[in-house]
PDB file of C-alpha atoms in Angstrom:
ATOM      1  CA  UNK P   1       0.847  17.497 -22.279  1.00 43.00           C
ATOM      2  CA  UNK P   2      -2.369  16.075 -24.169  1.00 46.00           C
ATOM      3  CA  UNK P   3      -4.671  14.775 -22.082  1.00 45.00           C
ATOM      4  CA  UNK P   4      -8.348  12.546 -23.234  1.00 42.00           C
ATOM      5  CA  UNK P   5     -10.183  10.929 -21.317  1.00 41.00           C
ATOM      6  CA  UNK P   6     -13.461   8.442 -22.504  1.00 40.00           C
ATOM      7  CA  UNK P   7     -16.722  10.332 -22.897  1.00 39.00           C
ATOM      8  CA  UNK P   8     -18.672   8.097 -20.592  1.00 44.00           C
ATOM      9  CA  UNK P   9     -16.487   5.938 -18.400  1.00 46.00           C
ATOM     10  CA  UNK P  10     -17.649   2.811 -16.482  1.00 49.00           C
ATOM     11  CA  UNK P  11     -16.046   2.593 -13.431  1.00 46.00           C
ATOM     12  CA  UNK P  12     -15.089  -1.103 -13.643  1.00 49.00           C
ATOM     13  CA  UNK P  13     -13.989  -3.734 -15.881  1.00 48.00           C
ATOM     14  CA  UNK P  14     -17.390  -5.549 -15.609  1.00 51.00           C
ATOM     15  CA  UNK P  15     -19.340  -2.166 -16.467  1.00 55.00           C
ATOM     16  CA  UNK P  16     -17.293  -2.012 -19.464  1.00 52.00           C
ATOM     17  CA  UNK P  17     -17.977  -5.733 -20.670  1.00 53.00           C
ATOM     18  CA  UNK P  18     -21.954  -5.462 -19.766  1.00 64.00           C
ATOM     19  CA  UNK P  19     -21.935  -1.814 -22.209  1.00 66.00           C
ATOM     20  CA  UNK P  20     -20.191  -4.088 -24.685  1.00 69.00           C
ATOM     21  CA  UNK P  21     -22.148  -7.457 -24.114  1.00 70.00           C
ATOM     22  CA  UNK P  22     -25.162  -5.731 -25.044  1.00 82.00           C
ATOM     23  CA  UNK P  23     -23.878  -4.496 -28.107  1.00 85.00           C
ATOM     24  CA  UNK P  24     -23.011  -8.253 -29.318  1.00 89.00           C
ATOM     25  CA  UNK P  25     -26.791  -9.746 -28.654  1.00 91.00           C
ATOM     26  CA  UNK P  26     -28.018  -8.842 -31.936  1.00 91.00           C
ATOM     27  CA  UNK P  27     -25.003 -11.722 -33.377  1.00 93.00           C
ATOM     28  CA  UNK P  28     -26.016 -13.838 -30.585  1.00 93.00           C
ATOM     29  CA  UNK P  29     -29.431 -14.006 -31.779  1.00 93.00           C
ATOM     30  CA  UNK P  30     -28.632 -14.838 -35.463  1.00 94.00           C
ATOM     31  CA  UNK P  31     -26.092 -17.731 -34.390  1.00 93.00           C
ATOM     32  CA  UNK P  32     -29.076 -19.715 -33.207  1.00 93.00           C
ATOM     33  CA  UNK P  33     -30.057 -20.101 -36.511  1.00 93.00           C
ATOM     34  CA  UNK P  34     -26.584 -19.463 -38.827  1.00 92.00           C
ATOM     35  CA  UNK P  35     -24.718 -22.544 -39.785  1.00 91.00           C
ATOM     36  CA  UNK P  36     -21.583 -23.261 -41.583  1.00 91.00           C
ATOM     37  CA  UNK P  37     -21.303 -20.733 -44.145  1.00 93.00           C
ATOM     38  CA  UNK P  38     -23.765 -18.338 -42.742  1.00 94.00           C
ATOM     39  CA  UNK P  39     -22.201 -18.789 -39.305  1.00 95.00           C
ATOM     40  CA  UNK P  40     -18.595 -18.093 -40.733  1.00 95.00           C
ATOM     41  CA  UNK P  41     -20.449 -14.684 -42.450  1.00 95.00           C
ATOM     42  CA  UNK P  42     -21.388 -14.074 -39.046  1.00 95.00           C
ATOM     43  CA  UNK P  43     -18.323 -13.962 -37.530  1.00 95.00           C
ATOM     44  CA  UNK P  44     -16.738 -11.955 -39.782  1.00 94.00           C
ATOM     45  CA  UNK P  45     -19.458  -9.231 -39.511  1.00 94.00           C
ATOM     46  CA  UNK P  46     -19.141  -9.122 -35.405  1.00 94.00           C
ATOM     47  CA  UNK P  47     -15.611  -8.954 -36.109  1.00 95.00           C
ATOM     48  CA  UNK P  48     -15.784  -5.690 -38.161  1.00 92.00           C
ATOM     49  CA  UNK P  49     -18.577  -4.288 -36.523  1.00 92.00           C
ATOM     50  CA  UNK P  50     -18.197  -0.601 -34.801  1.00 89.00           C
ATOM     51  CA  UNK P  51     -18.396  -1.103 -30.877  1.00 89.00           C
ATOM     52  CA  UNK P  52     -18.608  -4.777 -30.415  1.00 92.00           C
ATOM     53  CA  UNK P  53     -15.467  -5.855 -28.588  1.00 92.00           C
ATOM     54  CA  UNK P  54     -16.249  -9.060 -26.681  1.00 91.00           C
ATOM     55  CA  UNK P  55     -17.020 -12.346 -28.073  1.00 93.00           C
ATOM     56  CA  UNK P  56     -17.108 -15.327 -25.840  1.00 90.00           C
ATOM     57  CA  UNK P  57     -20.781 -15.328 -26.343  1.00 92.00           C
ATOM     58  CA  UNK P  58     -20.529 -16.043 -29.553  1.00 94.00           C
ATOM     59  CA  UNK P  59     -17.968 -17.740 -29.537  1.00 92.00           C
ATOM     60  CA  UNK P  60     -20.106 -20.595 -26.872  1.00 92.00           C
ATOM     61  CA  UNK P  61     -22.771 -20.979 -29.193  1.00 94.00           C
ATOM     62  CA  UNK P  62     -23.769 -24.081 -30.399  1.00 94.00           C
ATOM     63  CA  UNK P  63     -23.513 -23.608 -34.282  1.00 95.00           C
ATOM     64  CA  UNK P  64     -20.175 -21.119 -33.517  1.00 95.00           C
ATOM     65  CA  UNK P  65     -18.113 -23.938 -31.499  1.00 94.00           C
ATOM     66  CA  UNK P  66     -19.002 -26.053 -34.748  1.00 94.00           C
ATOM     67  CA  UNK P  67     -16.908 -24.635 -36.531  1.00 95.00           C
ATOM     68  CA  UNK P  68     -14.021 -25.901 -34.577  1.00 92.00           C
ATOM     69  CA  UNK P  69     -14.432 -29.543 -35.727  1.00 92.00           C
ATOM     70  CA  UNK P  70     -14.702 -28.539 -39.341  1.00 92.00           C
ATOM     71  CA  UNK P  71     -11.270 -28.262 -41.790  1.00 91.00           C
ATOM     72  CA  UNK P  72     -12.467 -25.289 -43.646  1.00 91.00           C
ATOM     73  CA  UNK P  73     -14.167 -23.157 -41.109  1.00 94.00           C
ATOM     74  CA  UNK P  74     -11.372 -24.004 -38.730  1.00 95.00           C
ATOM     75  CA  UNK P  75      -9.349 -20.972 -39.153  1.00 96.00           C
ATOM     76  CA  UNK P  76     -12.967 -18.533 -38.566  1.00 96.00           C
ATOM     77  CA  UNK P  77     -13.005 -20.612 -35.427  1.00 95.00           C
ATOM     78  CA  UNK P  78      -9.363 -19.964 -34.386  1.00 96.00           C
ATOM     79  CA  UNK P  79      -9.569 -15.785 -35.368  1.00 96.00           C
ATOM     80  CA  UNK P  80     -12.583 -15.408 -33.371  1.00 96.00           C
ATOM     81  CA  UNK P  81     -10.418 -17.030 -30.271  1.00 95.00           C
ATOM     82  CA  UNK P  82      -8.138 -14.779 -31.481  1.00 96.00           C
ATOM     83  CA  UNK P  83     -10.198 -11.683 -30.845  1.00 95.00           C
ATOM     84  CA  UNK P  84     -11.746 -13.211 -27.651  1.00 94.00           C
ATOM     85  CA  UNK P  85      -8.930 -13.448 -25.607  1.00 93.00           C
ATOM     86  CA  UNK P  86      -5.941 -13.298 -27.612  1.00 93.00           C
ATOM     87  CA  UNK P  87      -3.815 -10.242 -29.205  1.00 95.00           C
ATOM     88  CA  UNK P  88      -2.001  -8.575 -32.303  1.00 96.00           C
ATOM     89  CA  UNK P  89       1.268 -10.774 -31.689  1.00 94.00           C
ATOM     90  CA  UNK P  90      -1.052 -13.645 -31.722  1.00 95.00           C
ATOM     91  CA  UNK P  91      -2.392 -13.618 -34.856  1.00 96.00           C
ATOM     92  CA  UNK P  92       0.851 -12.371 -36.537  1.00 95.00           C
ATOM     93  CA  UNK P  93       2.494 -15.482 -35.219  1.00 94.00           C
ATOM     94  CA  UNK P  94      -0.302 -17.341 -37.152  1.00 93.00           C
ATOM     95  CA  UNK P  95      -1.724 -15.198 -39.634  1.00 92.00           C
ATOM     96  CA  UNK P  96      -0.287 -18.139 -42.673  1.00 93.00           C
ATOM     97  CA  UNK P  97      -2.777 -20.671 -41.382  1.00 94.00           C
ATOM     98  CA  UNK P  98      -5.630 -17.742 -40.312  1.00 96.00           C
ATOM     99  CA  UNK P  99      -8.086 -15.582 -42.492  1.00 95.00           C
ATOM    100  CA  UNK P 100      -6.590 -12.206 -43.367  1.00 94.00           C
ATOM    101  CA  UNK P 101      -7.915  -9.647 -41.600  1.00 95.00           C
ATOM    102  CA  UNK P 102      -9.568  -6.290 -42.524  1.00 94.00           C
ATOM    103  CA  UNK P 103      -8.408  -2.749 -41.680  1.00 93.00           C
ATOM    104  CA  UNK P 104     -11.353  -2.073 -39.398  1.00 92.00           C
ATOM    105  CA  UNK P 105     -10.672  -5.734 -37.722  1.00 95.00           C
ATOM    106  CA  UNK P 106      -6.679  -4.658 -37.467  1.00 95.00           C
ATOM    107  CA  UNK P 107      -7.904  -1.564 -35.560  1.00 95.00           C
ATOM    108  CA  UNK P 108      -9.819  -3.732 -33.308  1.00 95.00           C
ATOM    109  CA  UNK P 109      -8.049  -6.784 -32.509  1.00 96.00           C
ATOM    110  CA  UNK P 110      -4.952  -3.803 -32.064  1.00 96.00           C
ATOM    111  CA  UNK P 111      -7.210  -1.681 -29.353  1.00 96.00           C
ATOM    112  CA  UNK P 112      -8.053  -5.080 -27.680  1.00 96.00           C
ATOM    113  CA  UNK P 113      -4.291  -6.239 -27.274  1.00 96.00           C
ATOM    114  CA  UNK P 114      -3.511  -2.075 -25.862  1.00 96.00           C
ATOM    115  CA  UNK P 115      -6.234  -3.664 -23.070  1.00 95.00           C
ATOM    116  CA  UNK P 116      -4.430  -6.795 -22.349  1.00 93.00           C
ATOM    117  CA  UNK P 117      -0.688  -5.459 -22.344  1.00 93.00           C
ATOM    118  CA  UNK P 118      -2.762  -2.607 -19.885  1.00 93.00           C
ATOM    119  CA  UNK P 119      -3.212  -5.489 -17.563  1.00 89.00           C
ATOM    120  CA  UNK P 120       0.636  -5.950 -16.513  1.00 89.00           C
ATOM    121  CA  UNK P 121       1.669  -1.998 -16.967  1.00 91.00           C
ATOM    122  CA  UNK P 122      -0.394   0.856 -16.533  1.00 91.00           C
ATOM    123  CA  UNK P 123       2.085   3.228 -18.091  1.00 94.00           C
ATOM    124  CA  UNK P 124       3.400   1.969 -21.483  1.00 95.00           C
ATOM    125  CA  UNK P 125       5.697   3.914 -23.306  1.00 95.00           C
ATOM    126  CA  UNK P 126       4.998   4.826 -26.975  1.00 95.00           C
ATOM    127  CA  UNK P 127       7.875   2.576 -28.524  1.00 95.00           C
ATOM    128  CA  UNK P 128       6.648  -0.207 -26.676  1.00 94.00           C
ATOM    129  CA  UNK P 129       3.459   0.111 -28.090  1.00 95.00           C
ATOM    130  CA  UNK P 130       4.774   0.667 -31.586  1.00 95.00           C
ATOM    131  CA  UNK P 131       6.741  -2.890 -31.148  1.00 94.00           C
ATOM    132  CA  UNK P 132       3.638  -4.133 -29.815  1.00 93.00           C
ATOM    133  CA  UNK P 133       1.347  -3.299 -32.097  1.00 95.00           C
ATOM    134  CA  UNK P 134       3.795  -3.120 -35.265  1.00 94.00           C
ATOM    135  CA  UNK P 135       2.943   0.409 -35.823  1.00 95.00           C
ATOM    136  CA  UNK P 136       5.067   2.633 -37.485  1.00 91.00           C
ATOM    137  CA  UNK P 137       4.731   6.351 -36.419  1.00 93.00           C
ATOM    138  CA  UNK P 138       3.689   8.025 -33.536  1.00 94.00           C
ATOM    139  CA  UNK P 139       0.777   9.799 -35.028  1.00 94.00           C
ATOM    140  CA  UNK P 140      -0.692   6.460 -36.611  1.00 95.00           C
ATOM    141  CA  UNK P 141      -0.345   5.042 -32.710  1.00 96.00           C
ATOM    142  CA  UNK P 142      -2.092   8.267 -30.672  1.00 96.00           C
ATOM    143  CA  UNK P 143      -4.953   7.792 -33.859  1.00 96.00           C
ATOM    144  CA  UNK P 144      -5.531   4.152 -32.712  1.00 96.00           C
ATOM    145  CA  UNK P 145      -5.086   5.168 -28.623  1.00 96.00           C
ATOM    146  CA  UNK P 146      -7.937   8.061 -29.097  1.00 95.00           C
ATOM    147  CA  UNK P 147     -10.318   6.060 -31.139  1.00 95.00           C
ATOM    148  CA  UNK P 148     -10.512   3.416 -28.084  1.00 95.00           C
ATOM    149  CA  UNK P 149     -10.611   6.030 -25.817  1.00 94.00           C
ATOM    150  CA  UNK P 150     -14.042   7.427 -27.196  1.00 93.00           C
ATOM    151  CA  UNK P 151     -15.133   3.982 -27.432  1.00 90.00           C
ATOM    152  CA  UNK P 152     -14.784   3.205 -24.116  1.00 90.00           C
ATOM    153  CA  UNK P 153     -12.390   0.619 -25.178  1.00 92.00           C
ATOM    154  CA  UNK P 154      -9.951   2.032 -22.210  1.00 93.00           C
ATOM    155  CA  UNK P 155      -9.794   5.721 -20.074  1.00 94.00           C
ATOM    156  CA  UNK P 156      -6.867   6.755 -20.279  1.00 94.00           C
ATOM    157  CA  UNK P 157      -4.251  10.143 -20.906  1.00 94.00           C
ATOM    158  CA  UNK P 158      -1.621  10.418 -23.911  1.00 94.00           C
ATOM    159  CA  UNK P 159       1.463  12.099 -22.186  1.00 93.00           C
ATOM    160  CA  UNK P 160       3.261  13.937 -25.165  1.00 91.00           C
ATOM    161  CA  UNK P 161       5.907  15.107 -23.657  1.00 92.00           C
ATOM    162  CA  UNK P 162       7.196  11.612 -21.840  1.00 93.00           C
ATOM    163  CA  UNK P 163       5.962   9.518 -25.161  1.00 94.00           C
ATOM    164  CA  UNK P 164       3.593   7.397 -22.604  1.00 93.00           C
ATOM    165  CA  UNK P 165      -0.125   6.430 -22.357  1.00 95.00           C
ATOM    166  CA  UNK P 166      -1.236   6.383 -18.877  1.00 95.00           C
ATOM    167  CA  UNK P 167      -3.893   3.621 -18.543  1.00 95.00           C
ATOM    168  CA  UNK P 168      -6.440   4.312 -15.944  1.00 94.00           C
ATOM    169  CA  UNK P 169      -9.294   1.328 -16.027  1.00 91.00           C
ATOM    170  CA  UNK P 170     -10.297  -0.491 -19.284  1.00 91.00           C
ATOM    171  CA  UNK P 171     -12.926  -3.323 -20.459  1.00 89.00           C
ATOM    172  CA  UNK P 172     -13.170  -6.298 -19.256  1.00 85.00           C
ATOM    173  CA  UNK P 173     -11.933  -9.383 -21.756  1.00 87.00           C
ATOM    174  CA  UNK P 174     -12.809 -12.838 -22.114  1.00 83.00           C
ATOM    175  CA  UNK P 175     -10.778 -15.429 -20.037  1.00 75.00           C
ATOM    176  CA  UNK P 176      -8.140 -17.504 -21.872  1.00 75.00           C
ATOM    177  CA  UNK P 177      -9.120 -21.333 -21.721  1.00 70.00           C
ATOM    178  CA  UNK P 178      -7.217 -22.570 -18.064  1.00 67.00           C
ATOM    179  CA  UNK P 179      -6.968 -18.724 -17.071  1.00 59.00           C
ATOM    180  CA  UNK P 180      -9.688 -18.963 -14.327  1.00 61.00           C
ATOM    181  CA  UNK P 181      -8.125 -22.025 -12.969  1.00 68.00           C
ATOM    182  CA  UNK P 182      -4.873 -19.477 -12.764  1.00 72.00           C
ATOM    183  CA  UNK P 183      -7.263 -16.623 -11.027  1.00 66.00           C
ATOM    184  CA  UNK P 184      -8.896 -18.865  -8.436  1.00 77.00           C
ATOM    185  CA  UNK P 185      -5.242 -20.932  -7.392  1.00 76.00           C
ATOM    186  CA  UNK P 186      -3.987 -16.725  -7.135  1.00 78.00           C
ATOM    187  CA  UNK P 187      -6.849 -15.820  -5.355  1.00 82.00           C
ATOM    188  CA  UNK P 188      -6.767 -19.152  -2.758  1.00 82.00           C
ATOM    189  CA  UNK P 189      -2.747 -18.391  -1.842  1.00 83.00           C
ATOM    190  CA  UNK P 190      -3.846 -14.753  -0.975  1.00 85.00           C
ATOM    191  CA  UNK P 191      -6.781 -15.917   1.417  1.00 87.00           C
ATOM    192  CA  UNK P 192      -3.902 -18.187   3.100  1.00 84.00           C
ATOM    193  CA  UNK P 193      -1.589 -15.782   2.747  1.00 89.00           C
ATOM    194  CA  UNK P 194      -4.250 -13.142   4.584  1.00 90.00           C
ATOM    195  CA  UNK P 195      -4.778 -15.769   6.868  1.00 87.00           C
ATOM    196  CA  UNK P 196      -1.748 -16.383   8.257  1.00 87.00           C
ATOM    197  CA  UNK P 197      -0.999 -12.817   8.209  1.00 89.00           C
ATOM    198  CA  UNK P 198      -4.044 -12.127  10.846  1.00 90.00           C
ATOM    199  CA  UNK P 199      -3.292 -14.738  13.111  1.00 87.00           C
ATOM    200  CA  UNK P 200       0.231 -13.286  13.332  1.00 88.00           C
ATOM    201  CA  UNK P 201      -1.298  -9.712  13.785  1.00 91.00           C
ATOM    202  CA  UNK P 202      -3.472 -11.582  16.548  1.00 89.00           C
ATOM    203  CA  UNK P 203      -0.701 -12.903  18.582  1.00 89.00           C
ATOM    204  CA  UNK P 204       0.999 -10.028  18.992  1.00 90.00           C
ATOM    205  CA  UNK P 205      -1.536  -8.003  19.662  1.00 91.00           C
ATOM    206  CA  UNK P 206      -2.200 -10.153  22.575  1.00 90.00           C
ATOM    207  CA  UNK P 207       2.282 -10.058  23.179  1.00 90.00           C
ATOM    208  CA  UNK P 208       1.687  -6.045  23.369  1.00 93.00           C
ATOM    209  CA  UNK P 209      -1.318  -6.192  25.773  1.00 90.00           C
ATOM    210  CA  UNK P 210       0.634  -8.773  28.210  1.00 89.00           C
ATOM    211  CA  UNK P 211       3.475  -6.242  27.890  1.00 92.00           C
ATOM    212  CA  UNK P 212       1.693  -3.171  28.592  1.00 92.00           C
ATOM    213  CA  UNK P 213      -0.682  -4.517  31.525  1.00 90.00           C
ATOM    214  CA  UNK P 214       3.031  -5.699  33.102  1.00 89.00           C
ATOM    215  CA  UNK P 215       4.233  -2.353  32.587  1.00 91.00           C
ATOM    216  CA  UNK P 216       1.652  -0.495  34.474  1.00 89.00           C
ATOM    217  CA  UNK P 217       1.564  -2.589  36.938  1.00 90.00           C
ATOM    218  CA  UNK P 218       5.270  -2.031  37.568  1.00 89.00           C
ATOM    219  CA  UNK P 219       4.482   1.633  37.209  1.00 90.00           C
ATOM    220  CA  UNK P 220       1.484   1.864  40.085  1.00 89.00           C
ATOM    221  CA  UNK P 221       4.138  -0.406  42.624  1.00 88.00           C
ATOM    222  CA  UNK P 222       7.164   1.875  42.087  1.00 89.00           C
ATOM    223  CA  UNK P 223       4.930   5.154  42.161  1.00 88.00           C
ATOM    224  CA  UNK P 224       3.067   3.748  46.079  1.00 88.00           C
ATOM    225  CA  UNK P 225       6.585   3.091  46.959  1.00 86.00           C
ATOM    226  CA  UNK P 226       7.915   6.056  46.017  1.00 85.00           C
ATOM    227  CA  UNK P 227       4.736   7.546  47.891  1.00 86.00           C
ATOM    228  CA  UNK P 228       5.524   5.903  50.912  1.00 84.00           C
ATOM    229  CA  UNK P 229       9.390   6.657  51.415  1.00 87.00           C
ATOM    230  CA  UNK P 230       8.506  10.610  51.133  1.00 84.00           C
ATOM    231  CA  UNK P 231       5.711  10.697  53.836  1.00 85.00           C
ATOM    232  CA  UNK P 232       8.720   8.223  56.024  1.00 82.00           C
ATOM    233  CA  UNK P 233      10.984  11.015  55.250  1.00 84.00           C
ATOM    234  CA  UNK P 234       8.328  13.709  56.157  1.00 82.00           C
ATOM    235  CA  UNK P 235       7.855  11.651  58.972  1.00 81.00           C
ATOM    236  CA  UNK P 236      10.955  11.082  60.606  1.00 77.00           C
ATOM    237  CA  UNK P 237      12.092  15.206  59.827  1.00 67.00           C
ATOM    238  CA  UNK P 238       9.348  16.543  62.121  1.00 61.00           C
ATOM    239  CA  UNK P 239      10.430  18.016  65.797  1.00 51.00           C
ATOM    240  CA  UNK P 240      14.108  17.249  65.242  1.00 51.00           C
ATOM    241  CA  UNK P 241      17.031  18.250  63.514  1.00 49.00           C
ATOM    242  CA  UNK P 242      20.022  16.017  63.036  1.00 48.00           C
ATOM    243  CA  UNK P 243      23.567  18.132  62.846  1.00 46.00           C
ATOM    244  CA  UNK P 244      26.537  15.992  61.761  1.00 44.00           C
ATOM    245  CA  UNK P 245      29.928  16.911  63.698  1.00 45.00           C
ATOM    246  CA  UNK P 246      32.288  15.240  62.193  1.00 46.00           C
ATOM    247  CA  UNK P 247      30.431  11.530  62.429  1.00 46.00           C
ATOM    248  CA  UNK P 248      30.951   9.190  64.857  1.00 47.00           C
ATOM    249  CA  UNK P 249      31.149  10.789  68.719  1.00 46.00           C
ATOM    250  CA  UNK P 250      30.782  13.965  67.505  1.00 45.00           C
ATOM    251  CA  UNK P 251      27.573  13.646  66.531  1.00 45.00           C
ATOM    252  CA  UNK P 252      25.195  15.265  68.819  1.00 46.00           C
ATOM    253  CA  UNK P 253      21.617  15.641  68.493  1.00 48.00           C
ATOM    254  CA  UNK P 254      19.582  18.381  69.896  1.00 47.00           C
ATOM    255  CA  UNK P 255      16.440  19.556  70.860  1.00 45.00           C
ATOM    256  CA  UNK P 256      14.931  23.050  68.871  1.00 47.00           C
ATOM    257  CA  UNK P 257      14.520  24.638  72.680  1.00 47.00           C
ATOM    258  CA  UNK P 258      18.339  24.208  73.557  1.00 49.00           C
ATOM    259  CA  UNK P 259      19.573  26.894  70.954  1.00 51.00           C
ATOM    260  CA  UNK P 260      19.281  29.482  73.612  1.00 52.00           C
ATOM    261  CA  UNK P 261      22.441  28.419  75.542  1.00 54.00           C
ATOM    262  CA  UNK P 262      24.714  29.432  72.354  1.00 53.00           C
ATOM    263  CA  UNK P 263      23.061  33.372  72.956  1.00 58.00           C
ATOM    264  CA  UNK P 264      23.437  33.828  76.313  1.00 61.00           C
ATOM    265  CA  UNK P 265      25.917  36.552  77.206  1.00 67.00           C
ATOM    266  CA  UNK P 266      28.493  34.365  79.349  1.00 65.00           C
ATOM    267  CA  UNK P 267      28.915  31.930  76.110  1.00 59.00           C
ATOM    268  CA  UNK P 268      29.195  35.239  73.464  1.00 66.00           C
ATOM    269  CA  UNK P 269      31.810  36.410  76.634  1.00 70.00           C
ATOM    270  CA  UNK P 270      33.894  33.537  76.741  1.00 65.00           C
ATOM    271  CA  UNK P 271      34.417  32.973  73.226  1.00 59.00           C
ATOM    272  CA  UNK P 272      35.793  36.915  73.303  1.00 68.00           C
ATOM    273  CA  UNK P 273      38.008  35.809  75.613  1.00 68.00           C
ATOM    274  CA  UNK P 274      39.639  33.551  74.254  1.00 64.00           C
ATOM    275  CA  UNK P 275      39.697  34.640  70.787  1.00 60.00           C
ATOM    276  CA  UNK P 276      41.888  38.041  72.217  1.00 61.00           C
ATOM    277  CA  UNK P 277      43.339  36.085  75.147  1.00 56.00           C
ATOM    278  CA  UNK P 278      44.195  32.477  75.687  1.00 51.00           C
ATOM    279  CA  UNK P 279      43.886  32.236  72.142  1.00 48.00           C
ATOM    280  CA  UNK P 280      46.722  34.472  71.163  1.00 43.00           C
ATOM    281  CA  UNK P 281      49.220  33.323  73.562  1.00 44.00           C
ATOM    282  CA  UNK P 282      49.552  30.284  72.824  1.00 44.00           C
ATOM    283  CA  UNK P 283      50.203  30.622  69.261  1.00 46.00           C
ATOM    284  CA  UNK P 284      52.634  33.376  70.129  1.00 47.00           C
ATOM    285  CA  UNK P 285      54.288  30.609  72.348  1.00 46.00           C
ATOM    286  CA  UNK P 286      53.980  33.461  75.515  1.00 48.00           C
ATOM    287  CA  UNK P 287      52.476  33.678  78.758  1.00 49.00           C
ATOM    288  CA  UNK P 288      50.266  36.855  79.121  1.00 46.00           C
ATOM    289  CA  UNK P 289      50.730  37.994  82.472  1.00 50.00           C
ATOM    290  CA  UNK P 290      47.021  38.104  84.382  1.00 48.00           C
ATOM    291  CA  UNK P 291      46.059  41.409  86.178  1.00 47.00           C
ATOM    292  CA  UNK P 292      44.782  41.686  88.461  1.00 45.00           C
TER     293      UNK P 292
END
């Protein structure tokens, strides 16, 4: 895998617009003065120039946007829209009625449209890129991708192997015409979207807190209630036993002092008796005869 990243990266789209802004305030300066045929010269010389990328600037000046009204700088007027905010596909589309370009403005306006596809998909495969851009090998395309990497133009890796460019952050371009209108409706349906979201998060919040101070407040009754039966049971087992006979009649309760009368020697002498005596003889169905 081939990996390049930019030499000096801005960290944000706005850093990478103010590194390029600067670069265009030499051609801002000499539109205040450039008209018609100067201003056209103008254009064309920001257009091909090494490191200048953005051009709404320019392309609000006074003597720039008077271009638009006039038939034969028209077209100047249209290109430098072009290269503003618009891409590769755009100017094919129109390049019958626009000014042909050069090689050096091909390059550009071609690393400026790799910015705005990089706005919908971060990774773009090579072939897309290629139909894209209308490039026709591979090496011509990683060429273009590494020049605008070292000019800041975008940070981003070439993948090789998977035939991708991974796009990472990139400069900042000028707003299509009704494309902040777009931003700020986007932006208003997330705040009410956010909205919404946290007073739904609010309520049950509050659901979960009902819940949970009804559930330990069930827990505390059923724990002092449970409490209470075992010192009742503690209570009532003290100084007596209970000994079940049967149920009913049979059931006798007794005092812990009364056990004695089952050890005494006449009750250990009668049971003998009549386990070897009366006992026997009456399931033998015979009298024994006493002696005497």
């Amino acid at each position: 895998m081939a990996s390049s990243t930019a030499a000096e990266a801005p960290t944000s789209g706005e850093s990478f617009k103010s590194l390029f802004g600067q670069r265009l305030e030499p051609y801002l300066a000499l539109s205040k003065s450039a008209k018609g045929a100067g201003c056209v010269q103008l254009i064309k010389d920001a257009l091909a120039a090494p490191g200048v990328m953005v051009f709404g600037e320019l392309l609000d000046m006074p003597n720039v946007a008077e271009l638009k009204s006039n038939p034969e700088h028209a077209r100047y007027h249209r290109l430098l829209e072009i290269f503003s905010f618009g891409t590769y596909q755009d100017y094919q589309q129109s390049k019958d009625s626009l000014p042909e370009i050069t090689e050096a403005q091909r390059t550009k306006l071609q690393q400026l449209s790799i910015v705005t596809l990089s706005e919908r998909v971060r990774a773009i495969p090579y072939k897309d890129l290629q139909e894209y851009l209308e490039i026709a090998n591979v090496r011509q395309l990683e060429d273009l991708i590494m020049d605008a990497i070292y000019q800041n133009v975008i940070n981003a890796n070439l993948d090789q192997k998977l035939k991708l460019v991974e796009v990472h952050s990139a400069m900042g371009r000028d707003l299509r015409p009704g494309q902040a209108q777009v931003m700020l409706k986007v932006l208003e349906d997330w705040t009410k979207t956010s909205e919404a979201l946290l007073q739904a998060l609010s309520v049950k919040m509050t659901q979960v807190r009902e819940n949970y101070d009804k559930e330990k407040q069930a827990k505390e009754a059923f724990e002092k209630e449970l409490e209470k039966i075992k010192k009742d049971n503690a209570s009532a087992g003290s100084g007596k036993h209970r000994m079940l006979g049967g149920g009913g009649p049979h059931m006798m309760d007794y005092e812990m002092g009364d056990q004695h009368m089952f050890q005494s020697p006449e009750f250990m002498s009668e049971v003998e008796r009549m386990s070897h005596g009366g006992g026997a003889s009456k399931r033998n169905g015979k009298r024994v005869p006493h002696r005497g």
